[in-house]
Tab-separated table of C-alpha atoms and ligand atoms in Angstrom:
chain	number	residue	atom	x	y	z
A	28	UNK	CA	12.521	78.451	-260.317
A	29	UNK	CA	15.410	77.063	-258.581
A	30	UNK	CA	18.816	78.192	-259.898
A	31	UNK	CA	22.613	77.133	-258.909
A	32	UNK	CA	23.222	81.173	-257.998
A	33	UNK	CA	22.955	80.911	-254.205
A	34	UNK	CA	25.888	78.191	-254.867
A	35	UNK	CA	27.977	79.899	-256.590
A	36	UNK	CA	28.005	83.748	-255.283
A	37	UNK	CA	27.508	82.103	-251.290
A	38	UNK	CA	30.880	81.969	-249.060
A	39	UNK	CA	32.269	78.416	-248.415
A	40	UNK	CA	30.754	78.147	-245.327
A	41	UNK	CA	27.541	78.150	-246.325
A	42	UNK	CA	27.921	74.979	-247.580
A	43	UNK	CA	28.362	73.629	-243.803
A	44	UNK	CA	24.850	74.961	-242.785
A	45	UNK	CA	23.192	72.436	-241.418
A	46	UNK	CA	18.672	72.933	-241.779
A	47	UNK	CA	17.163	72.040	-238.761
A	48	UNK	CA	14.179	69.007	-239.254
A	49	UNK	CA	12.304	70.374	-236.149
A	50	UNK	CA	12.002	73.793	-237.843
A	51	UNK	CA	10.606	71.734	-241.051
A	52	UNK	CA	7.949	69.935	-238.696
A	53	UNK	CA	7.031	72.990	-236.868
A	54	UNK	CA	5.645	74.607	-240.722
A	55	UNK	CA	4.221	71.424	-241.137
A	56	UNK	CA	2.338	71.329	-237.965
A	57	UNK	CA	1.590	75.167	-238.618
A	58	UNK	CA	0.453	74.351	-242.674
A	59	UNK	CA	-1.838	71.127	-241.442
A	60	UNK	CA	-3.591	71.679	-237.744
A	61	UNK	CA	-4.533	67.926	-238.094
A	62	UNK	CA	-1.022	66.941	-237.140
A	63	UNK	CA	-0.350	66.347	-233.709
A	64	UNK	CA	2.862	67.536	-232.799
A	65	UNK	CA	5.510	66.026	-230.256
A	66	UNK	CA	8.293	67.542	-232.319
A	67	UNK	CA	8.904	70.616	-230.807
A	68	UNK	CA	9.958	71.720	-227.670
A	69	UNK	CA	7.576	74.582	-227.050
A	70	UNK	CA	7.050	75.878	-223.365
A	71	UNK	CA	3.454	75.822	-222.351
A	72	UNK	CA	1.648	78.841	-222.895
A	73	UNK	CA	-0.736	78.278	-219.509
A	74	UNK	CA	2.312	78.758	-217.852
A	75	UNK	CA	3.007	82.501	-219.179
A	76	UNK	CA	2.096	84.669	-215.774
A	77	UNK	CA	0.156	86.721	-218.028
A	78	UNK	CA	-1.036	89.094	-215.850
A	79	UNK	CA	1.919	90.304	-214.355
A	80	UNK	CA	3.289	90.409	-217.926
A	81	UNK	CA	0.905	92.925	-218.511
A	82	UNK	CA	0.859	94.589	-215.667
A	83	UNK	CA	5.121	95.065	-215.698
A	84	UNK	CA	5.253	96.141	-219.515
A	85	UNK	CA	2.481	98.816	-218.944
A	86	UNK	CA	4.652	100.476	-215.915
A	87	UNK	CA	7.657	99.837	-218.167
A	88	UNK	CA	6.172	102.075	-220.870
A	89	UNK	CA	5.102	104.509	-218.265
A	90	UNK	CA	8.233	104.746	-216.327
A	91	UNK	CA	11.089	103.255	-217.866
A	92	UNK	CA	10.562	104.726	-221.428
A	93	UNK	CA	13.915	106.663	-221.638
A	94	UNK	CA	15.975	102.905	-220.982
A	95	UNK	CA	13.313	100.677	-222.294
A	96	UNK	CA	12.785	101.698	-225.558
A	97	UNK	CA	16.269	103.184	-226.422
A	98	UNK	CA	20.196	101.558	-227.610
A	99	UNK	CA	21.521	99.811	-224.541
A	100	UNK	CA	24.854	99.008	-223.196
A	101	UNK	CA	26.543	95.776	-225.631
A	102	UNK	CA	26.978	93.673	-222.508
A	103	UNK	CA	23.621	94.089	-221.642
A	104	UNK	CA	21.371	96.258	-218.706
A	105	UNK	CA	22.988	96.163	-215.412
A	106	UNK	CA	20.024	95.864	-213.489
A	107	UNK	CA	19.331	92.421	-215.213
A	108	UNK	CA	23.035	91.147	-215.027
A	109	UNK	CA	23.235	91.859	-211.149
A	110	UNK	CA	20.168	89.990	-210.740
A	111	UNK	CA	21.152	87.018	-213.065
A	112	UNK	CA	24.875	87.081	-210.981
A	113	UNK	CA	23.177	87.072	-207.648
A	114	UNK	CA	20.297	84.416	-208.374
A	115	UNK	CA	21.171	82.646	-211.426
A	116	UNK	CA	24.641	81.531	-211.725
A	117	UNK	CA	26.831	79.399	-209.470
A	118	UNK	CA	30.379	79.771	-210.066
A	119	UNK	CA	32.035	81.220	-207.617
A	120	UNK	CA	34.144	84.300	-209.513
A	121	UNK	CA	30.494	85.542	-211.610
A	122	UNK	CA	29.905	89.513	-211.255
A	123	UNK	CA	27.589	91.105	-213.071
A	124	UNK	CA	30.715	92.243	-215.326
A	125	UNK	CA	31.265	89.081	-216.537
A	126	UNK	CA	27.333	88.068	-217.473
A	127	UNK	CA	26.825	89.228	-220.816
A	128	UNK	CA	23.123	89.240	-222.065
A	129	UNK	CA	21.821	87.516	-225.557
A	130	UNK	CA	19.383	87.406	-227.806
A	131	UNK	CA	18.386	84.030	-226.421
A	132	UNK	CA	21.181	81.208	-225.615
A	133	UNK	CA	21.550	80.430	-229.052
A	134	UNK	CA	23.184	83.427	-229.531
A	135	UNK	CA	25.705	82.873	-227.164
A	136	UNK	CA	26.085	79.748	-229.084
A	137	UNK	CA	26.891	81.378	-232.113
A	138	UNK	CA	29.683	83.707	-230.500
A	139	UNK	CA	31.404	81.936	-229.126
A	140	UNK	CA	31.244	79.439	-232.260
A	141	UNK	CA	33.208	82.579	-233.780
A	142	UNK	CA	35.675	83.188	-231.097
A	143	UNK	CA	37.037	79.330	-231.004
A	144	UNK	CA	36.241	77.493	-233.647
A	145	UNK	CA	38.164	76.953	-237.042
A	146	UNK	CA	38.504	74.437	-239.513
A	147	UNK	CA	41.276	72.570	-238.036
A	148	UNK	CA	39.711	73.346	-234.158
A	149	UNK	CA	38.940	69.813	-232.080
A	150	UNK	CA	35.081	70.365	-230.873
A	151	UNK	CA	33.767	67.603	-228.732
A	152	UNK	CA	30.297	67.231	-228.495
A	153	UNK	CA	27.556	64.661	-226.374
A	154	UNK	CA	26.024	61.785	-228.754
A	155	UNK	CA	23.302	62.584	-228.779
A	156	UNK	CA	23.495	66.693	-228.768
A	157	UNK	CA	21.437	69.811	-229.223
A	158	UNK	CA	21.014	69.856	-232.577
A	159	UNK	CA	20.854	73.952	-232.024
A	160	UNK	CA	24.320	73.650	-231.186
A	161	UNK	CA	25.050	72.122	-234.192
A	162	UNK	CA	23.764	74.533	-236.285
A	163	UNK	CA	25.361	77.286	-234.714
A	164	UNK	CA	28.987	75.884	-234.486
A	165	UNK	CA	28.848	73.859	-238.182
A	166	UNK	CA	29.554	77.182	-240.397
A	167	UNK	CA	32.956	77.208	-238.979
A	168	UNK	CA	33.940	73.750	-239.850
A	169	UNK	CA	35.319	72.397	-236.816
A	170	UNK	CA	36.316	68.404	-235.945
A	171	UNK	CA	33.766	67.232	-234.541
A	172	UNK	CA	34.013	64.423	-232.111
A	173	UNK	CA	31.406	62.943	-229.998
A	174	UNK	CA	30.884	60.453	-226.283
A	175	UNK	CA	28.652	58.344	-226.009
A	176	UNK	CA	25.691	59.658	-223.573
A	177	UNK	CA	24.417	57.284	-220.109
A	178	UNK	CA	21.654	58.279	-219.191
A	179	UNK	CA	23.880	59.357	-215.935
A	180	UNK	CA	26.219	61.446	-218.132
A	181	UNK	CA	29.026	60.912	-220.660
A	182	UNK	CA	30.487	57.226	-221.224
A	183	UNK	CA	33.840	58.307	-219.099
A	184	UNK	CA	35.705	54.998	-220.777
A	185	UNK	CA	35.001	57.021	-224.242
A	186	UNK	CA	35.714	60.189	-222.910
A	187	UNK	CA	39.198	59.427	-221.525
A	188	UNK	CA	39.966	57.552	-225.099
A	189	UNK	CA	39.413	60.365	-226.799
A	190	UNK	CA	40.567	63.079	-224.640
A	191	UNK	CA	43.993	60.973	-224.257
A	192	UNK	CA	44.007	60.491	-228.563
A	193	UNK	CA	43.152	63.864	-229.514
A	194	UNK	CA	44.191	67.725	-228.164
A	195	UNK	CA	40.166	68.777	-227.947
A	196	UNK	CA	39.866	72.270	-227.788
A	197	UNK	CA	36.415	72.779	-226.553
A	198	UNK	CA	34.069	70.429	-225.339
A	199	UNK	CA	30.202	71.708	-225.348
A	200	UNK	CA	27.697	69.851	-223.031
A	201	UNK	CA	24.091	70.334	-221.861
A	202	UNK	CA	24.488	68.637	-218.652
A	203	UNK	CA	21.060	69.032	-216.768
A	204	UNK	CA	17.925	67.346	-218.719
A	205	UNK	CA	19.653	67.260	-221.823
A	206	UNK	CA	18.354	68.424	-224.936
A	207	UNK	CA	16.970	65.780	-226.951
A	208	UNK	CA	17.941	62.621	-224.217
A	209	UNK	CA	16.730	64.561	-221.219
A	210	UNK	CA	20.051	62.606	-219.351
A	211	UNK	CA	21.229	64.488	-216.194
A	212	UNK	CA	25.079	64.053	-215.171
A	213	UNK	CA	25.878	62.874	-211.720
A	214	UNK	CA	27.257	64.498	-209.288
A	215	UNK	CA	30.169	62.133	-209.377
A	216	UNK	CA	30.457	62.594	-213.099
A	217	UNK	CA	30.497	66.324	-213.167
A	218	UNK	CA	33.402	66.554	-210.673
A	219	UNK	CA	35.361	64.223	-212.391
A	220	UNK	CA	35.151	65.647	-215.921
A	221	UNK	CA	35.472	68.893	-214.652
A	222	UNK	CA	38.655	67.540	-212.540
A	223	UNK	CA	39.629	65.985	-216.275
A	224	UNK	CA	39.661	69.304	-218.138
A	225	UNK	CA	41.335	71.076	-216.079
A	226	UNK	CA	44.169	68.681	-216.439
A	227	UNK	CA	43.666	68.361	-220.439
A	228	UNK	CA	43.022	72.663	-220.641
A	229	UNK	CA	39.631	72.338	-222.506
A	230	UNK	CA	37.703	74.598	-223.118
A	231	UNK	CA	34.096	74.076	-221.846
A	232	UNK	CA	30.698	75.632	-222.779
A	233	UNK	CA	28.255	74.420	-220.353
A	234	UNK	CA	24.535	75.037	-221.420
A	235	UNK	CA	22.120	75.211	-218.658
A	236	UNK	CA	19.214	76.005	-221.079
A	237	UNK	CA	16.993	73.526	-218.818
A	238	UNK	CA	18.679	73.868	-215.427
A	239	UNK	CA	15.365	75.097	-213.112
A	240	UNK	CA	13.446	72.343	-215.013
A	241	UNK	CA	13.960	69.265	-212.103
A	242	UNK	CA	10.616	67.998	-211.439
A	243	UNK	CA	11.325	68.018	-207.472
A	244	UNK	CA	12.784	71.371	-208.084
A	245	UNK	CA	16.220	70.039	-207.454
A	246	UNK	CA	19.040	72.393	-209.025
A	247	UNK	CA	22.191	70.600	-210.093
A	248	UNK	CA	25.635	72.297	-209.392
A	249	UNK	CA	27.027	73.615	-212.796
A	250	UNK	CA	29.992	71.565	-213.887
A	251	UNK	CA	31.901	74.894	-214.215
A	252	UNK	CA	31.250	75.335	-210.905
A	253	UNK	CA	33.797	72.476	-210.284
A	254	UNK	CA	36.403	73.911	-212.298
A	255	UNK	CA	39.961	75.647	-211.463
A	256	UNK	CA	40.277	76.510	-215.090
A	257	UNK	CA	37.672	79.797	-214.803
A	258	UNK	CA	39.469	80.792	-218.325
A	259	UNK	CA	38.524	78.292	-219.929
A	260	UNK	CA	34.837	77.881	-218.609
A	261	UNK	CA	31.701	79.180	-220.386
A	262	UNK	CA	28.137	78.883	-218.877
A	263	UNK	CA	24.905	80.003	-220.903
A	264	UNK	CA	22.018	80.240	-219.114
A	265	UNK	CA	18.202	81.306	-221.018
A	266	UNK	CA	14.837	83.069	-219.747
A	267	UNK	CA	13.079	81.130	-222.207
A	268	UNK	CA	12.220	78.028	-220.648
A	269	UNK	CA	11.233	79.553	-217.013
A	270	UNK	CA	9.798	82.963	-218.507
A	271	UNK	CA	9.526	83.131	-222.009
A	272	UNK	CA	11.301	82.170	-224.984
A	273	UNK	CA	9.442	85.423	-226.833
A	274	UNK	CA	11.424	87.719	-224.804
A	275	UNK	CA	14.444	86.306	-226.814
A	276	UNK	CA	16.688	86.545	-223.760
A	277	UNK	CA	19.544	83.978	-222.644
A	278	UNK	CA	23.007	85.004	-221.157
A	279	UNK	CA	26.871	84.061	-221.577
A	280	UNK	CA	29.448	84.017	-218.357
A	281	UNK	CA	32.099	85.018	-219.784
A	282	UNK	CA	35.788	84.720	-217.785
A	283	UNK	CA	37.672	88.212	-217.940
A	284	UNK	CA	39.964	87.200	-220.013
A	285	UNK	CA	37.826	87.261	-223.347
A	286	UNK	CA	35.083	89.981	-222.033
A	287	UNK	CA	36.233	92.839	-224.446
A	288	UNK	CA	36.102	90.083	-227.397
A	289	UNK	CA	32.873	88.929	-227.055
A	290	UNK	CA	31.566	91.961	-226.729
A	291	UNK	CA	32.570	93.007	-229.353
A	292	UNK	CA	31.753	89.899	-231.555
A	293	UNK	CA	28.143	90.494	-230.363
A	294	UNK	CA	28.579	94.286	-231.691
A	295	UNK	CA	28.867	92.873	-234.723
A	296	UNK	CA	26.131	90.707	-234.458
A	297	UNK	CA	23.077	93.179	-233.073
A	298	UNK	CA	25.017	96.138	-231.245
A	299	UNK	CA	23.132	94.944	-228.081
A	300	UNK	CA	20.065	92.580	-227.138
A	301	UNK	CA	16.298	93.783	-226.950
A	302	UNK	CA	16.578	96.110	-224.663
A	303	UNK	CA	12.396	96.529	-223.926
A	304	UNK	CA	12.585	92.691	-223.241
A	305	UNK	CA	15.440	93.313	-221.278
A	306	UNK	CA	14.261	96.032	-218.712
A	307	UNK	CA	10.822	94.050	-218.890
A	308	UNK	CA	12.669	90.991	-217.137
A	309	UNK	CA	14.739	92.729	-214.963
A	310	UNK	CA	11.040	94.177	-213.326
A	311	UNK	CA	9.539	90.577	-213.452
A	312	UNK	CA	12.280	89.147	-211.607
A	313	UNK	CA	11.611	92.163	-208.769
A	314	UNK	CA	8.413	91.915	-209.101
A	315	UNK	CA	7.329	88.178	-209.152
A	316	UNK	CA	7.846	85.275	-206.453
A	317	UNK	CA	9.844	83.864	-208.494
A	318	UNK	CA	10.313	80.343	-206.494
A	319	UNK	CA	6.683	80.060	-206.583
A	320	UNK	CA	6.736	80.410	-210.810
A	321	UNK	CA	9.136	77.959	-211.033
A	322	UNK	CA	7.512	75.407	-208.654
A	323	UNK	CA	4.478	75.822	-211.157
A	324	UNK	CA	6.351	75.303	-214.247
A	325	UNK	CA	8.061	72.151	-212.411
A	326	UNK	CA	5.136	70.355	-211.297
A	327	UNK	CA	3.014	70.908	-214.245
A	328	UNK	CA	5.878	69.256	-216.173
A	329	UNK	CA	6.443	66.507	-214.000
A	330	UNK	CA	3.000	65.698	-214.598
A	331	UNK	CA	2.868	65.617	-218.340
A	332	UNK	CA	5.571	63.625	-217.682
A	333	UNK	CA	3.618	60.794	-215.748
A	334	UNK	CA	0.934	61.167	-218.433
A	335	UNK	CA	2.814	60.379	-221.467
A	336	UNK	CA	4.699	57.545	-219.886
A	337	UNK	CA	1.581	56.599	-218.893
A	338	UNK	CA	0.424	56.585	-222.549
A	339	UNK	CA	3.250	55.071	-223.684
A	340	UNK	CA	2.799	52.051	-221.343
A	341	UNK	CA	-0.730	51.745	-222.287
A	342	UNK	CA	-0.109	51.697	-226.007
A	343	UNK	CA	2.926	50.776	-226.574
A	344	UNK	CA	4.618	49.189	-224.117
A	345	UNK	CA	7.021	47.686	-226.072
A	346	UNK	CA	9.270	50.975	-226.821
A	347	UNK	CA	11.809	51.706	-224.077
A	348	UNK	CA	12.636	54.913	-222.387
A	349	UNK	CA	14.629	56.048	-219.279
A	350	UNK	CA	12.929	58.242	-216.992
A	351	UNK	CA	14.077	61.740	-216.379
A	352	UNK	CA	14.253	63.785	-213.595
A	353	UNK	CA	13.674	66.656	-215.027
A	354	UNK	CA	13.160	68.597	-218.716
A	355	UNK	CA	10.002	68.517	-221.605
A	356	UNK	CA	11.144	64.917	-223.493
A	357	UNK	CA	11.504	61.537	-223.609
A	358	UNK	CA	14.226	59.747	-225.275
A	359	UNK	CA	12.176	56.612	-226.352
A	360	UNK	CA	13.748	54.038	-228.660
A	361	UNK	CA	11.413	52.508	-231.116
A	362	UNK	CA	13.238	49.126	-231.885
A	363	UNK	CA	11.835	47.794	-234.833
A	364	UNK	CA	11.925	49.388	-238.156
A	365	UNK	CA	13.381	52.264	-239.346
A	366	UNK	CA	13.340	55.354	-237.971
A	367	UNK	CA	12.465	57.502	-241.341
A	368	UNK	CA	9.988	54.703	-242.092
A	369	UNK	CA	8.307	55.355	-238.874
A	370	UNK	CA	8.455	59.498	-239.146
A	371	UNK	CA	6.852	58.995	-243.105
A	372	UNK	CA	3.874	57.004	-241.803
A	373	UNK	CA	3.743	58.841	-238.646
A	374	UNK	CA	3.126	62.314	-240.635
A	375	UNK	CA	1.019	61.003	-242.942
A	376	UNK	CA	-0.947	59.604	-239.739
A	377	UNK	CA	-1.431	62.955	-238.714
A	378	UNK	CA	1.278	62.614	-235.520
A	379	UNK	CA	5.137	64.257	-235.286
A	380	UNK	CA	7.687	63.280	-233.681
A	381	UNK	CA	11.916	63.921	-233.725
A	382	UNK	CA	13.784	61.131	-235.596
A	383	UNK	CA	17.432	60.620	-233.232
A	384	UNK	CA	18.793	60.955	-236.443
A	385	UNK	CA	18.396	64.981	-236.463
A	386	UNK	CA	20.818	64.873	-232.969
A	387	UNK	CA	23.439	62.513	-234.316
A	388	UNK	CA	26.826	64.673	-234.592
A	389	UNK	CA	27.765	62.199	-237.206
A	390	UNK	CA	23.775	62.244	-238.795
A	391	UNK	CA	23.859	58.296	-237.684
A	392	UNK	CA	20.567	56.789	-238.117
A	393	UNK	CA	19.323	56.229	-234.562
A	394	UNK	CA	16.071	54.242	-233.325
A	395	UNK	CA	14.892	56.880	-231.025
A	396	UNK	CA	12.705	59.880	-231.298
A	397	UNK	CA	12.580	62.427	-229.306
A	398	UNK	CA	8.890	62.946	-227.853
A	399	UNK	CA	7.679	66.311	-225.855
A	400	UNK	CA	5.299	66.364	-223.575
A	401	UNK	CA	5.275	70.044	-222.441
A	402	UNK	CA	2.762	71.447	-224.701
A	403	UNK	CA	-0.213	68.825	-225.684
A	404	UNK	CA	-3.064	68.227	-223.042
A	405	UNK	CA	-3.444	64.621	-221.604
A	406	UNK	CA	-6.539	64.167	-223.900
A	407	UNK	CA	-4.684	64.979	-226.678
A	408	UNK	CA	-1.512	63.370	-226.228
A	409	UNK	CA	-3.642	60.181	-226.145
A	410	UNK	CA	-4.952	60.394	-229.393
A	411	UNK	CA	-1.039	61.122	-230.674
A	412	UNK	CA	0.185	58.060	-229.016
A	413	UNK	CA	-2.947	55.779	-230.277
A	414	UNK	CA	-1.812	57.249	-233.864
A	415	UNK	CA	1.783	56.363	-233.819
A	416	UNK	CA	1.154	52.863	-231.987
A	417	UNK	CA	-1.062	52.123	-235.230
A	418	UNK	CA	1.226	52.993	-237.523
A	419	UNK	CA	3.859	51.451	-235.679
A	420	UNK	CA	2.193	47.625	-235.099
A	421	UNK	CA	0.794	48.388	-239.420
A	422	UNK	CA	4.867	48.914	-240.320
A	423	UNK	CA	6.025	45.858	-238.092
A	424	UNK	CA	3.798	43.461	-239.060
B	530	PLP	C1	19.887	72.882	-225.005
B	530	PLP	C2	19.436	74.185	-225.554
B	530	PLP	N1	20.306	75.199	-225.578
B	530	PLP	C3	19.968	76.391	-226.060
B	530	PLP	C4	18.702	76.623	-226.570
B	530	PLP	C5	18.390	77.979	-227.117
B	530	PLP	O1	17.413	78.594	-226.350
B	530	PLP	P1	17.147	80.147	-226.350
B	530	PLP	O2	17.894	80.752	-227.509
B	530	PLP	O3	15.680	80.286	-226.487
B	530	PLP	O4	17.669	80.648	-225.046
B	530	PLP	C6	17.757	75.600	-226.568
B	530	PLP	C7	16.413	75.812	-227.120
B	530	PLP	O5	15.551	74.997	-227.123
B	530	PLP	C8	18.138	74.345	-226.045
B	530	PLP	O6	17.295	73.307	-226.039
């Protein structure tokens, strides 16, 4: 039985919670095997090396048993945060002081959601945006204002509008293969902006959740990286997409300024990440080639890719999509009809997809979907697409 209690004995901010669709579709997907899911934005389990997982976590419980399986240091193992200073960042002032470890990016997310974010704080965000993001930095009620996303990076006519209309306080972007548009900033555009905040004193969390993910293995310089401002620049970085997202393990650099903060915000959050996970990675990372991994995980991306555009220009070649460069989705508009119309039939077709909607900061309804192509084989990817072009040519004629 439902009652009104959570309502009324829940703080205030619960009511700015936001549920996340995707999560929704990934029960239903779980609940009904039929459905063929686009939806989420799984890694591909082929891709685990699961060998040398095995192999590393046995010698971890052999010899690292004291470390591994005990209370760790807040910030995080040092072993780890030397390694992801030395191979994994690219501003110029990291240390291994100022990486601190999380349980996943999200977390990260959430922190620093906490440190800088109050009812009356000016958040910009990218339209579309990480809907993730949302979640984490909603409960605190900020302003939101969003640009408009190219597919080369933000709309910098919008961006100067707003920047010159409004004191922002922190902008968050996912500049490389965005997260659900897949849109990669220029070069040109990330030196600017970051030029442009420096001058305005904003705040910026950079999240470079997909960053090794460039099908031609291409690595973008960080936007940060182009900053004077280092207090006021944030980078989060996350094993899962080139590792594993079950190791739960992402990472914050965080200027000295606000180290001793954090910290201890994430003290009250978990006291310190997984810590097995933790001294796991750090041994993968010595242990693997890891170049060679991550030319793997690019080219068997890159062509899942070229199959469901493929697909997509087979069966339905009127939707419209920009191609990406790197990432696991494509940002395809559907133009006729309405999105929810589209995601009913579609489910009840036995196919998922992400209504734009979900990624709207302001929830406005959208004509795209987000589509991933990371974790269904060719074969079956072609029976998803044949499903949603019948539904789609039964709803628009
Ligand atoms: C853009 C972006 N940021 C952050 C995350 C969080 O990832 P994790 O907590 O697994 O590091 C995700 C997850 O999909 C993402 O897409």
């Amino acid at each position: 039985m439902e009652t009104e209690l959570p309502t009324i004995f829940s703080a205030k901010r619960t009511s700015f919670v936001r549920t996340s669709v995707i999560r929704e579709i990934l029960k239903l997907t779980v609940e009904n095997s039929n459905i063929l899911s686009f939806a989420g934005g799984l890694p591909n389990p082929d891709l685990f090396p699961k060998d040398v997982f095995s192999s590393v976590m046995e010698s971890v419980v052999r010899e690292n048993i004291s470390t591994a399986f005990q209370y760790g240091d807040s910030s995080g193992y040092e072993a780890l945060r030397t390694q992801i200073a030395e191979k994994l960042t690219d501003v110029s002032w990291v240390s291994s002081r100022s990486i601190t470890i999380t349980h996943g990016s999200q977390q990260g997310l959430d922190i620093l959601g906490k440190i800088f974010m109050d009812s009356d704080t000016n958040v910009l965000l990218e339209d579309p945006v990480y809907l993730g993001a949302l979640q984490a930095f909603s409960p605190y009620h900020p302003n939101f204002f969003s640009v408009p996303m190219e597919p080369d990076g933000p709309n910098l006519y919008w961006l100067e509008e707003i920047l010159s209309q409004n004191k922002i306080h922190v902008f968050y972007a996912n500049p490389s293969y965005q997260n659900p548009s897949t849109y990669t900033w220029s070069l040109e555009k990330r030196i600017k902006i970051a030029n442009l905040l420096d001058t305005k004193e904003i705040i910026l969390i950079e999240d470079e959740a997909y960053r090794y993910l460039d099908f031609e293995g291409k690595v973008y310089p960080s936007v940060s990286s182009f900053r004077k401002r280092n207090d006021l620049t944030f980078v989060l970085g996350s094993f899962s997409k080139i590792l594993s997202p079950g190791f739960r393990l992402g990472w914050v650099v965080v200027p000295d300024l606000y180290r001793n903060l954090f910290t201890a915000v994430k003290q009250g959050n978990d006291l310190n990440s997984n810590q097995f996970s933790q001294v796991v990675v750090s041994k993968l990372l010595k242990t693997m080639d890891f170049d060679v991994h991550l030319h793997s995980i690019q080219s068997f991306y890159k062509g899942q890719k070229e199959s469901l555009v493929s697909l997509l220009g087979k069966y339905l070649p009127e939707v419209k999509f920009s191609l990406p460069e790197g990432g696991m989705f494509l940002w395809v508009e559907y133009p006729k009809g309405t999105s929810k119309e589209l995601m009913e039939h579609c489910l009840k077709n036995g196919v998922a997809m992400v209504p734009g909607t979900e990624f709207s900061p302001a929830s406005r309804s959208s004509s795209f979907f987000r589509m991933n192509f990371s974790f269904l084989t060719k074969d079956v990817m072609e029976i998803g697409v044949k499903r949603i072009a019948d539904v789609y040519r039964d709803i628009n004629t």
